[in-house]
Coordinates of C-alpha atoms in Angstrom, one line a residue:
M374 CA 6.9 -31.0 -3.9
A375 CA 8.4 -31.1 -7.4
G376 CA 10.4 -34.5 -7.8
P377 CA 14.1 -34.7 -6.4
R378 CA 16.9 -34.3 -8.8
P379 CA 20.1 -35.3 -7.1
N380 CA 22.6 -33.8 -9.5
R381 CA 21.6 -30.5 -8.8
L382 CA 20.4 -30.9 -5.1
S383 CA 23.6 -32.4 -4.4
P384 CA 25.7 -29.4 -3.5
Y385 CA 22.6 -28.2 -0.8
L386 CA 22.3 -31.4 0.6
G387 CA 25.8 -31.2 1.4
R388 CA 25.1 -27.3 2.8
L389 CA 22.2 -28.9 4.9
A390 CA 24.4 -31.8 6.2
A391 CA 27.0 -29.3 7.4
P392 CA 27.5 -29.0 10.8
G393 CA 25.9 -26.6 13.3
C394 CA 27.0 -23.0 12.3
D395 CA 27.4 -20.4 14.9
V396 CA 27.0 -17.3 12.4
P397 CA 24.2 -15.3 14.0
D398 CA 20.7 -14.9 11.8
P399 CA 21.5 -11.3 10.8
E400 CA 25.0 -12.0 9.1
L401 CA 23.1 -15.0 7.3
V402 CA 20.5 -13.0 6.0
G403 CA 23.1 -10.0 5.2
R404 CA 25.3 -12.7 3.5
F405 CA 22.3 -14.0 1.4
V406 CA 21.1 -10.5 0.4
A407 CA 24.6 -9.3 -0.7
D408 CA 25.6 -12.6 -2.7
R409 CA 22.3 -14.7 -2.9
D410 CA 24.5 -17.1 -0.9
G411 CA 23.4 -20.5 -0.8
A412 CA 25.1 -21.6 2.1
A413 CA 23.5 -19.0 4.0
L414 CA 20.1 -19.7 3.4
A415 CA 20.7 -23.7 4.2
A416 CA 21.9 -22.2 7.6
L417 CA 18.8 -20.7 7.8
L418 CA 16.9 -23.6 7.1
R419 CA 19.0 -26.1 9.4
R420 CA 17.9 -23.6 12.1
H421 CA 14.6 -22.8 11.6
G422 CA 13.2 -25.1 9.2
P423 CA 12.0 -28.0 11.4
M424 CA 10.0 -25.1 13.2
V425 CA 8.3 -24.0 10.2
Y426 CA 7.8 -27.2 9.0
N427 CA 5.9 -28.7 12.2
L428 CA 4.0 -25.2 12.3
C429 CA 2.8 -25.8 8.5
H430 CA 2.0 -29.8 9.7
R431 CA -0.2 -28.9 12.9
V432 CA -2.0 -26.3 10.9
L433 CA -2.7 -28.4 7.9
R434 CA -2.5 -32.2 8.9
N435 CA -1.7 -33.0 5.5
P436 CA 2.1 -33.9 4.6
Q437 CA 1.9 -32.7 1.1
D438 CA 0.5 -29.5 2.0
A439 CA 2.6 -28.8 4.8
E440 CA 5.4 -29.3 2.5
D441 CA 4.2 -26.7 -0.2
A442 CA 3.7 -24.5 3.4
Y443 CA 7.3 -25.3 4.2
Q444 CA 8.2 -24.4 0.5
A445 CA 6.3 -21.3 0.0
T446 CA 7.4 -19.6 3.5
F447 CA 11.1 -19.8 2.7
L448 CA 10.6 -18.6 -0.6
V449 CA 9.3 -15.4 0.9
L450 CA 11.9 -15.2 2.9
A451 CA 14.3 -15.2 -0.2
R452 CA 11.8 -12.4 -1.8
K453 CA 12.0 -10.4 1.1
A454 CA 15.1 -10.8 2.7
H455 CA 16.5 -7.5 1.6
A456 CA 13.6 -5.4 3.3
L457 CA 13.7 -7.5 6.5
T458 CA 14.5 -4.8 9.3
A459 CA 14.6 -7.4 12.4
R460 CA 17.2 -9.6 11.1
E461 CA 17.8 -10.7 14.5
S462 CA 14.4 -12.3 15.1
V463 CA 14.4 -14.2 12.0
G464 CA 12.9 -17.0 13.7
N465 CA 9.9 -15.0 14.8
W466 CA 9.4 -13.5 11.5
L467 CA 9.2 -17.2 9.6
Y468 CA 6.4 -17.9 12.2
G469 CA 4.3 -15.4 11.1
V470 CA 5.0 -16.0 7.6
A471 CA 4.4 -19.6 8.0
Y472 CA 1.4 -19.4 9.9
R473 CA 0.2 -17.0 7.4
T474 CA 1.2 -19.1 4.6
A475 CA -0.4 -22.4 5.8
L476 CA -3.9 -20.9 6.5
K477 CA -3.8 -19.6 3.2
A478 CA -2.8 -23.2 2.0
R479 CA -5.9 -24.6 4.0
T480 CA -8.2 -22.5 2.2
A481 CA -6.9 -23.5 -1.2
A482 CA -7.1 -27.2 -0.1
A483 CA -10.3 -26.8 1.3
R484 CA -11.3 -25.3 -2.2
R485 CA -9.8 -27.9 -4.1
S486 CA -11.2 -30.3 -2.1
R487 CA -15.0 -29.2 -3.1
R488 CA -14.0 -28.5 -6.6
E489 CA -12.9 -32.1 -6.9
A490 CA -15.5 -33.3 -4.6
A491 CA -12.8 -35.8 -2.9
A492 CA -12.6 -36.8 0.7
P493 CA -9.5 -35.1 2.4
V494 CA -6.6 -37.0 2.9
R495 CA -5.8 -38.3 6.3
E496 CA -2.4 -39.0 8.0
P497 CA -1.9 -42.4 9.6
A498 CA -3.4 -41.9 13.6
G499 CA -0.7 -40.9 15.9
P500 CA -0.2 -39.8 19.4
L501 CA -1.5 -36.5 18.8
A502 CA -4.3 -37.2 16.3
E503 CA -7.3 -36.9 18.9
L504 CA -9.7 -34.2 17.3
T505 CA -9.6 -32.5 20.5
V506 CA -6.0 -31.9 20.6
H507 CA -5.6 -31.0 17.2
E508 CA -8.3 -28.1 18.2
A509 CA -6.0 -27.5 21.3
Q510 CA -3.1 -26.9 19.0
A511 CA -4.7 -24.8 16.5
I512 CA -5.8 -22.5 19.6
V513 CA -2.3 -22.3 20.4
D514 CA -1.1 -21.3 17.2
Q515 CA -3.5 -19.0 16.6
E516 CA -3.3 -17.1 19.9
L517 CA 0.7 -17.2 19.7
A518 CA 0.6 -15.6 16.3
R519 CA -1.5 -12.7 17.8
L520 CA 1.4 -11.9 20.5
P521 CA 3.3 -9.0 20.6
D522 CA 6.7 -9.7 18.4
K523 CA 8.9 -9.1 21.5
F524 CA 6.6 -11.5 23.3
R525 CA 6.4 -14.0 20.4
A526 CA 10.1 -13.9 19.5
P527 CA 11.4 -15.8 23.1
L528 CA 8.6 -18.1 22.7
V529 CA 9.3 -19.5 19.3
L530 CA 13.4 -19.4 20.0
C531 CA 13.0 -21.1 23.2
C532 CA 9.8 -23.4 23.3
L533 CA 9.8 -24.3 19.8
E534 CA 13.2 -24.2 18.5
G535 CA 14.7 -25.2 21.9
L536 CA 17.1 -22.8 22.6
T537 CA 18.5 -22.3 25.6
R538 CA 17.9 -18.6 27.5
D539 CA 20.9 -17.5 26.9
E540 CA 21.2 -18.7 23.3
A541 CA 18.3 -16.9 22.7
A542 CA 19.2 -13.8 24.2
Q543 CA 22.2 -13.9 22.2
Q544 CA 20.5 -14.7 19.1
L545 CA 18.2 -11.3 19.7
G546 CA 20.7 -9.3 20.8
W547 CA 18.9 -8.7 24.2
P548 CA 20.3 -8.7 27.7
A549 CA 19.4 -11.6 29.5
G550 CA 17.8 -10.1 32.0
L551 CA 15.3 -8.6 29.2
L552 CA 14.8 -11.8 27.5
K553 CA 14.1 -13.7 30.9
S554 CA 11.4 -10.9 31.6
R555 CA 9.7 -11.1 28.2
L556 CA 9.8 -14.6 28.1
E557 CA 7.8 -14.6 31.4
Q558 CA 5.5 -12.0 30.4
G559 CA 4.8 -13.8 26.7
R560 CA 4.0 -17.0 29.0
E561 CA 1.6 -15.4 31.1
L562 CA 0.2 -13.5 28.3
L563 CA -0.2 -16.6 26.2
R564 CA -1.6 -18.5 29.6
G565 CA -4.3 -15.8 30.0
R566 CA -5.6 -16.1 26.4
L567 CA -5.4 -19.8 26.4
V568 CA -7.5 -19.7 29.4
R569 CA -10.4 -17.2 28.1
R570 CA -10.4 -20.0 25.4
G571 CA -11.0 -22.5 27.9
L572 CA -7.2 -24.4 27.6
T573 CA -5.2 -24.9 30.2
L574 CA -1.6 -26.6 29.8
S575 CA 1.7 -26.8 31.3
A576 CA 5.0 -25.2 29.9
G577 CA 6.1 -28.7 29.5
L578 CA 2.9 -29.7 27.1
F579 CA 3.0 -26.3 25.4
S580 CA 7.0 -26.9 24.1
T581 CA 6.5 -30.3 23.1
G582 CA 3.6 -32.3 22.8
L583 CA 0.7 -30.0 22.0
L584 CA 3.3 -27.9 19.4
G585 CA 4.7 -30.8 18.0
G586 CA 8.0 -30.4 19.0
A587 CA 8.8 -34.2 19.6
A588 CA 6.3 -35.4 17.4
L589 CA 7.9 -34.2 13.9
A590 CA 11.6 -34.0 13.0
G591 CA 11.1 -31.7 10.3
P592 CA 11.4 -31.7 6.4
A593 CA 12.8 -34.2 4.4
P594 CA 16.6 -33.6 3.1
D595 CA 15.7 -33.0 -0.6
L596 CA 12.7 -30.9 0.3
A597 CA 15.0 -28.7 2.4
A598 CA 17.3 -28.7 -0.5
A599 CA 15.1 -28.2 -3.2
T600 CA 13.8 -24.9 -1.0
V601 CA 17.3 -23.8 -0.8
E602 CA 18.0 -24.2 -4.7
A603 CA 14.4 -22.3 -5.2
G604 CA 15.2 -19.4 -2.8
V605 CA 18.3 -18.5 -4.7
L606 CA 16.6 -18.4 -7.8
V607 CA 13.9 -16.3 -6.4
A608 CA 16.5 -14.0 -5.2
S609 CA 18.0 -14.1 -8.4
G610 CA 15.0 -12.8 -10.4
A611 CA 14.7 -16.3 -12.1
A612 CA 11.5 -18.5 -11.9
A613 CA 11.5 -21.0 -9.3
G614 CA 9.3 -23.8 -11.3
G615 CA 10.4 -26.8 -11.6
V616 CA 12.4 -26.8 -8.4
A617 CA 9.7 -26.1 -6.2
S618 CA 6.1 -26.8 -6.7
A619 CA 3.7 -24.9 -8.7
R620 CA 1.8 -24.8 -5.3
A621 CA 4.4 -23.5 -3.1
V622 CA 5.4 -20.9 -5.8
A623 CA 1.4 -19.6 -6.0
L624 CA 1.6 -19.8 -2.2
A625 CA 4.4 -17.7 -2.3
E626 CA 3.5 -14.8 -4.5
G627 CA -0.1 -14.4 -2.6
V628 CA 1.6 -14.1 0.9
S629 CA 4.2 -11.6 -0.4
R630 CA 1.4 -9.5 -1.9
A631 CA -0.3 -9.8 1.4
L632 CA 2.8 -9.0 3.4
W633 CA 3.2 -5.8 1.4
W634 CA -0.5 -4.7 1.9
T635 CA 0.0 -5.1 5.5
N636 CA 2.7 -2.9 5.4
A637 CA 1.1 -0.7 3.0
R638 CA -1.8 -0.6 5.7
A639 CA 0.7 0.0 8.7
L640 CA 2.0 2.9 6.6
A641 CA -1.3 4.6 6.0
A642 CA -2.3 4.0 9.7
I643 CA 0.7 5.9 10.7
L644 CA 0.0 8.8 8.0
A645 CA -4.0 8.8 9.6
V646 CA -2.4 9.6 12.9
A647 CA 0.5 11.9 12.3
V648 CA -1.2 14.0 9.6
P649 CA -4.3 14.8 11.5
A650 CA -2.6 15.1 14.4
A651 CA -0.7 18.5 12.5
L652 CA -4.1 19.9 12.4
G653 CA -6.2 19.0 15.6
V654 CA -8.6 16.6 14.1
A655 CA -9.4 15.2 17.3
A656 CA -10.9 18.2 18.7
A657 CA -12.6 19.4 15.5
T658 CA -14.2 15.7 15.3
S659 CA -16.1 16.3 18.2
A660 CA -17.4 19.8 17.7
P661 CA -19.9 21.7 15.5
A662 CA -19.0 21.9 11.8
A663 CA -17.1 24.9 10.7
K664 CA -19.3 26.7 8.3
P665 CA -19.8 30.1 6.6
G666 CA -21.2 32.3 9.4
P667 CA -21.0 34.8 12.4
A668 CA -22.3 31.9 14.4
A669 CA -19.3 29.8 13.7
R670 CA -16.9 29.3 16.5
A671 CA -13.6 30.8 17.1
P672 CA -10.1 28.7 15.9
A673 CA -8.5 26.9 18.1
P674 CA -4.7 27.7 19.3
P675 CA -2.1 26.3 16.6
P676 CA -1.5 22.7 16.8
P677 CA 1.6 21.6 17.6
P678 CA 4.2 20.5 14.9
A679 CA 3.8 17.3 13.1
A680 CA 6.1 14.5 14.5
D681 CA 8.1 12.0 12.0
P682 CA 6.4 8.8 12.6
D683 CA 9.6 7.1 10.8
P684 CA 12.2 8.6 13.1
A685 CA 14.7 5.5 12.5
G686 CA 14.5 6.3 8.6
K687 CA 13.4 2.6 8.3
R688 CA 10.3 3.6 5.4
P689 CA 11.6 2.9 1.6
T690 CA 12.1 6.2 0.0
L691 CA 9.9 7.9 -2.5
R692 CA 11.7 8.4 -6.2
P693 CA 10.6 11.4 -7.9
E694 CA 9.7 9.7 -10.9
S695 CA 7.3 7.5 -8.9
L696 CA 5.7 10.6 -7.2
E697 CA 5.1 11.7 -11.2
K698 CA 3.9 8.5 -12.2
W699 CA 1.8 7.3 -9.4
G700 CA 1.0 10.5 -7.1
R701 CA -1.0 12.9 -9.7
A702 CA -3.0 9.5 -10.8
E703 CA -7.0 10.3 -9.9
V704 CA -7.6 6.8 -10.0
L705 CA -4.9 4.2 -8.6
F706 CA -5.4 0.7 -8.0
T707 CA -4.0 -3.0 -8.5
A708 CA -5.5 -5.5 -10.8
R709 CA -5.7 -8.8 -12.6
L710 CA -5.7 -7.9 -16.3
A711 CA -7.7 -10.4 -18.3
G712 CA -7.2 -8.7 -21.6
A713 CA -6.3 -6.0 -24.0
Q714 CA -8.0 -5.6 -27.5
A715 CA -6.3 -3.3 -29.8
G716 CA -8.1 0.2 -31.8
P717 CA -7.2 2.5 -34.0
V718 CA -3.3 3.8 -34.7
T719 CA -3.1 7.4 -35.3
R720 CA -1.0 8.8 -37.8
S721 CA 0.6 11.0 -35.9
D722 CA 4.5 10.9 -35.6
P723 CA 5.2 9.0 -33.3
P724 CA 1.9 7.0 -33.6
T725 CA -0.7 6.9 -30.9
Y726 CA -1.9 3.6 -30.0
T727 CA -5.3 2.7 -28.6
H728 CA -6.4 -0.2 -26.7
K729 CA -9.0 -1.6 -24.7
L730 CA -8.4 -3.1 -21.2
Q731 CA -10.2 -5.6 -19.1
F732 CA -9.3 -6.2 -15.4
R733 CA -10.7 -7.1 -12.3
V734 CA -9.7 -4.8 -9.6
V735 CA -7.7 -6.1 -6.6
T736 CA -6.6 -3.1 -4.4
V737 CA -7.4 0.2 -4.2
L738 CA -4.9 3.3 -3.3
R739 CA -7.2 5.9 -4.8
G740 CA -10.6 6.2 -6.5
P741 CA -13.9 5.1 -6.1
H742 CA -13.4 1.1 -7.2
R743 CA -14.1 -1.9 -5.1
K744 CA -12.0 -5.1 -4.8
G745 CA -13.4 -7.7 -7.3
E746 CA -15.0 -5.1 -9.7
E747 CA -14.5 -6.0 -13.0
V748 CA -13.9 -2.8 -15.3
T749 CA -12.9 -2.0 -18.8
A750 CA -11.1 0.8 -19.4
N751 CA -9.2 2.9 -22.6
S752 CA -5.5 3.6 -23.4
A753 CA -3.9 5.7 -25.5
V754 CA 0.0 5.4 -25.8
R755 CA 2.0 7.8 -27.9
Q756 CA 5.0 6.2 -28.8
R757 CA 7.6 4.5 -31.8
Q758 CA 6.7 0.7 -30.6
E759 CA 3.2 -0.7 -29.9
P760 CA 3.0 -1.5 -26.2
V761 CA 2.5 -4.7 -25.0
F762 CA 0.7 -5.4 -21.7
P763 CA 1.4 -8.1 -19.2
V764 CA -2.4 -10.0 -19.7
G765 CA -2.9 -12.5 -16.8
K766 CA -0.8 -10.6 -14.4
D767 CA -1.3 -8.4 -11.4
C768 CA -0.8 -4.8 -12.6
L769 CA -0.4 -1.2 -11.1
M770 CA -2.9 1.0 -13.0
A771 CA -3.0 4.5 -12.7
G772 CA -6.0 6.6 -14.7
K773 CA -8.3 9.3 -14.7
V774 CA -12.0 9.7 -15.6
T775 CA -13.1 12.1 -18.4
R776 CA -16.0 12.7 -19.9
G777 CA -17.4 9.7 -18.1
Q778 CA -14.7 7.4 -19.5
L779 CA -12.0 5.7 -17.3
V780 CA -8.9 6.2 -19.6
L781 CA -5.6 4.7 -18.1
V782 CA -2.2 6.4 -18.5
A783 CA 0.0 4.0 -16.9
V784 CA 0.2 0.2 -16.9
E785 CA 2.9 -1.8 -15.1
E786 CA 3.2 -5.4 -13.9
A787 CA 3.3 -5.1 -10.0
D788 CA 6.3 -5.8 -8.3
D789 CA 7.1 -5.3 -4.3
D790 CA 9.2 -1.9 -5.5
T791 CA 6.5 -0.6 -7.9
L792 CA 3.7 -1.2 -4.9
A793 CA 6.1 0.4 -2.2
Q794 CA 6.3 3.3 -4.5
A795 CA 3.0 3.7 -5.2
A796 CA 1.8 3.2 -1.8
L797 CA 4.4 6.3 -0.8
A798 CA 3.4 8.6 -3.4
A799 CA -0.3 8.1 -2.8
A800 CA 0.3 9.1 1.1
L801 CA 0.9 12.5 -0.3
P802 CA -1.6 15.4 -1.8
V803 CA -2.1 15.1 -5.7
G804 CA 0.2 18.1 -6.5
W805 CA 2.8 17.8 -4.1
S806 CA 6.6 17.5 -5.6
L807 CA 9.9 16.7 -4.1
R808 CA 13.0 18.5 -3.4
D809 CA 16.0 16.7 -2.7
G810 CA 14.1 14.1 -1.6
R811 CA 11.8 16.3 0.7
P812 CA 8.1 17.0 -0.2
V813 CA 7.2 20.1 -1.3
S814 CA 3.7 21.6 -1.5
P815 CA 2.3 23.9 -4.6
W816 CA 1.8 26.9 -1.7
E817 CA 5.6 27.1 -1.6
G818 CA 5.5 30.4 -3.9
L819 CA 3.4 32.3 -1.2
G820 CA 6.6 32.2 1.5
K821 CA 6.1 32.7 5.1
D822 CA 2.5 33.5 4.6
A823 CA 1.9 29.6 3.0
W824 CA 1.6 28.0 6.6
P825 CA 1.6 29.5 10.2
A826 CA 5.3 29.1 11.8
G827 CA 4.0 28.1 14.8
A828 CA 1.8 25.0 13.1
A829 CA 5.0 24.0 11.1
G830 CA 5.3 20.3 10.7
K831 CA 8.7 18.2 10.1
G832 CA 9.7 14.9 8.6
P833 CA 8.2 13.4 5.6
L834 CA 5.0 14.4 5.8
A835 CA 5.2 18.1 5.9
C836 CA 6.8 20.8 2.9
A837 CA 10.4 21.1 3.2
A838 CA 10.0 24.8 2.7
T839 CA 7.0 26.2 4.5
G840 CA 6.4 23.3 7.0
R841 CA 2.2 22.8 5.7
P842 CA 1.4 19.2 6.9
A843 CA 0.5 16.6 3.7
L844 CA -2.8 17.1 4.6
L845 CA -5.7 14.4 3.0
A846 CA -9.1 14.8 2.8
G847 CA -9.6 10.9 3.9
D848 CA -11.9 7.7 3.3
G849 CA -16.3 8.5 3.2
V850 CA -15.2 11.7 1.1
E851 CA -16.3 12.3 -2.3
F852 CA -15.1 15.2 -4.4
R853 CA -16.3 15.9 -7.8
A854 CA -16.1 18.5 -10.7
E855 CA -18.8 19.9 -12.7
V856 CA -19.0 22.4 -15.7
V857 CA -20.7 25.8 -14.5
P858 CA -23.1 26.5 -18.1
P859 CA -21.9 30.0 -19.5
R860 CA -23.6 33.2 -19.1
E861 CA -23.8 33.2 -22.7
Q862 CA -23.8 30.3 -25.2
L863 CA -22.5 30.9 -28.1
K864 CA -22.4 28.6 -30.9
F865 CA -19.1 26.9 -31.7
G866 CA -17.6 29.5 -29.3
N867 CA -17.8 27.8 -25.5
P868 CA -19.6 24.5 -26.1
D869 CA -18.3 23.4 -22.9
G870 CA -18.4 26.5 -20.9
D871 CA -16.2 29.3 -19.9
G872 CA -13.7 27.5 -17.7
E873 CA -15.8 27.6 -14.7
Y874 CA -16.2 24.3 -12.6
R875 CA -18.2 23.7 -9.4
L876 CA -16.3 21.9 -7.0
T877 CA -18.2 19.8 -4.2
V878 CA -16.9 18.0 -1.2
T879 CA -19.5 15.5 0.2
N880 CA -19.7 13.3 3.2
T881 CA -20.8 10.0 2.2
R882 CA -20.3 8.4 6.0
D883 CA -23.5 8.3 8.3
A884 CA -21.2 10.1 11.3
P885 CA -19.8 13.3 11.0
A886 CA -16.6 13.0 9.4
A887 CA -13.3 15.8 9.4
V888 CA -12.0 16.9 6.1
P889 CA -8.1 17.7 7.1
A890 CA -7.8 18.7 3.3
L891 CA -10.2 21.2 3.6
L892 CA -9.5 24.0 5.8
S893 CA -11.5 26.2 8.0
D894 CA -10.8 29.7 9.9
G895 CA -13.7 28.8 12.2
A896 CA -15.7 31.4 10.1
N897 CA -15.3 30.2 6.7
L898 CA -13.9 27.4 4.7
L899 CA -10.6 28.3 3.0
W900 CA -11.0 27.2 -0.5
A901 CA -8.5 28.7 -2.2
E902 CA -5.9 27.7 0.5
S903 CA -7.0 24.1 0.0
L904 CA -7.5 23.4 -3.7
V905 CA -5.1 23.0 -6.2
V906 CA -5.3 22.8 -10.2
L907 CA -3.0 20.9 -12.4
C908 CA -2.7 21.6 -16.3
D909 CA 0.1 20.8 -18.4
G910 CA 2.2 19.1 -16.2
R911 CA 2.2 22.0 -13.7
V912 CA 0.5 22.7 -10.5
Y913 CA -1.1 25.8 -9.4
P914 CA -2.7 27.0 -6.3
A915 CA -6.5 27.6 -6.6
P916 CA -6.9 31.3 -7.7
G917 CA -6.9 34.0 -5.3
A918 CA -5.0 31.7 -2.4
R919 CA -3.3 34.3 -0.2
G920 CA -1.8 31.6 2.5
V921 CA -2.4 30.8 6.0
R922 CA -1.5 33.2 8.2
E923 CA -3.8 32.3 11.4
A924 CA -4.5 28.7 12.7
V925 CA -7.0 26.9 10.9
R926 CA -8.7 23.7 11.7
P927 CA -10.3 21.2 9.2
A928 CA -13.7 21.3 7.9
V929 CA -16.4 18.8 9.5
L930 CA -19.2 17.7 7.6
E931 CA -22.4 16.4 8.8
P932 CA -23.4 13.1 7.5
G933 CA -24.6 13.4 4.0
E934 CA -23.7 17.3 3.9
A935 CA -22.0 18.6 0.8
V936 CA -20.3 21.9 0.5
S937 CA -18.9 23.8 -3.0
T938 CA -17.2 26.5 -4.4
V939 CA -17.0 27.7 -8.2
V940 CA -13.7 27.8 -9.6
N941 CA -13.0 30.0 -12.5
V942 CA -9.3 28.3 -14.4
L943 CA -9.0 31.6 -16.7
R944 CA -8.1 33.2 -13.5
L945 CA -5.1 30.9 -13.3
D946 CA -1.6 32.4 -14.1
G947 CA 0.7 30.5 -16.2
P948 CA -0.7 27.8 -18.3
P949 CA 0.3 27.9 -21.7
W950 CA -3.5 29.0 -23.4
P951 CA -3.6 27.7 -27.2
R952 CA -3.5 30.4 -30.1
G953 CA -6.7 29.7 -32.0
G954 CA -8.9 26.5 -30.7
S955 CA -7.9 23.3 -28.7
R956 CA -9.1 21.4 -25.8
V957 CA -7.4 22.1 -22.4
E958 CA -7.8 19.7 -19.6
F959 CA -7.6 20.3 -15.8
Q960 CA -7.3 18.3 -12.9
F961 CA -8.8 19.6 -9.6
A962 CA -7.8 18.1 -6.2
L963 CA -8.2 18.4 -2.6
G964 CA -5.7 16.4 -0.8
E965 CA -5.5 12.6 -2.3
K966 CA -8.6 13.4 -3.9
S967 CA -9.0 14.9 -7.5
A968 CA -11.2 15.3 -10.6
T969 CA -10.5 15.7 -14.2
Q970 CA -12.3 18.2 -16.8
S971 CA -11.5 20.0 -20.2
F972 CA -13.1 22.5 -22.2
Y973 CA -12.6 23.7 -25.8
Y974 CA -10.5 27.3 -25.3
L975 CA -11.2 29.1 -28.4
S976 CA -8.9 32.2 -28.3
K977 CA -11.1 34.5 -29.9
H978 CA -13.8 34.2 -27.3
H979 CA -11.9 33.2 -24.3
D980 CA -8.6 35.5 -24.5
P981 CA -10.8 39.1 -23.6
L982 CA -12.4 36.8 -20.7
R983 CA -9.1 35.8 -19.3
E984 CA -7.7 39.0 -19.2
K985 CA -10.6 40.5 -17.5
A986 CA -10.7 37.3 -15.1
T987 CA -7.0 37.8 -14.6
G988 CA -7.1 41.4 -14.3
D989 CA -9.5 40.8 -11.4
V990 CA -7.3 38.9 -9.4
K991 CA -4.4 41.2 -9.4
K992 CA -6.8 43.6 -8.3

């Protein structure tokens, strides 16, 4: 912990020494979020700090490490208080964060011990210093952390914080009968889990001896005061270095990121259930793959409308500019930026600054990259001032693969809001837009033919205009675009072909895979109703799209199976085709998967081909 600084900590020490506060947790959290109220945070530390500190001490068994984990837990609270939905269960939330933080601190301490080749620091022997008791404590904390919140919350308040049942019920906002029922159920559930692990204990031993309620009084006053000051600084957007220990700050940053990704995975799980349910994936997965041909089975009845997985409206709201920046990315991931080397600068107005960026991938939202992969990518930014990249920081990066090279189109230092927006954007298919906060699909222009009325979805996972659900391709599915060689090769006329591309979908798993974004009517794959094409900032349904009038199902691909179609971009009605000669870029998308290609459009050669192609479409 950082050394005490009495001249700055004295106000916080006074707040911590104040008499007991009867203000409920939700109001204290609200005051802290609204006004960065140090007194409110101090009251929360007085109320929950001993439980947090004792838990960290049990897990780490080292006073210094326990202090770091204690500080880090409340720094995470300061960071996340604005997003805390269950404010009546702050103690339960802090228990979960403290346990996660202590485990992370224990891993870091083990690395330091190996690196420094030093013996671990041991505290003086005490009444609970026997190894078998420490093992029992670890088992109890582990199983308590795994309990559902509704059972863990009353156990934390009554057994670890010493509240009466009436006090716990009042804090949680539950009727006394519900508190009693869940407390008893939680004890029985925990007892059963402990028995299966060979541990039997009485209620008294659980609440006092084993979990250290009587062994340790809690953190020292100057530690608590420094934690309050650091929390106020963090909530205000300032750095807490010099007030909190460097290890505590690093722990808090790591745990905050982990909590965000836990929430993102939970959101992904909701989408994985709700979106396929709109198309009856479960039925399709257990049946033969839908392929072209008369032998294919008939389509299933229309599925029920998709339910809104967030009826309470607690999920953050996706902003249009976030969907534009992150939602159209071919690849999207966070990475630790290791270096940025400046390259040539064009003489355009404004100039284009080129850089080569080196980074290590941390988490992947879209694309083929893997965690820990070291990658080099190009960046080209056209603006007045030379861009400054946050080297050494965790960044959110969006890009595309063009001509075999990864090109980054957006790089931002990652914070909670940016990551939340990126996750929400990545949950929608490429090419979708927002209108009045609701998603709209690229097939909106097809009107009532865009999607069967009987299968229309509702809520944030369906098109507000047509009811078409936001269908994704899913994990284990590869999507690629390849140039189709021209029928006639002309020197200097069509070096990149005549606008035809073969789009291929492959199941890379070793088991059959349903692909919700690739529709089938039972006899044919509906490519035109599944694919979209992006060009020059606009989005188009694939050429020939006429809408979905009857019940459909997802295509199911066998292990290793690949299916493909050819799309001619010259049949698109709308892109601003150049006069003379210029390169035109296209992004083909199937759900959240996309691939980028480009070709050199020479008007004297390609205009006649385009007029013929669009004439065929209109016919």
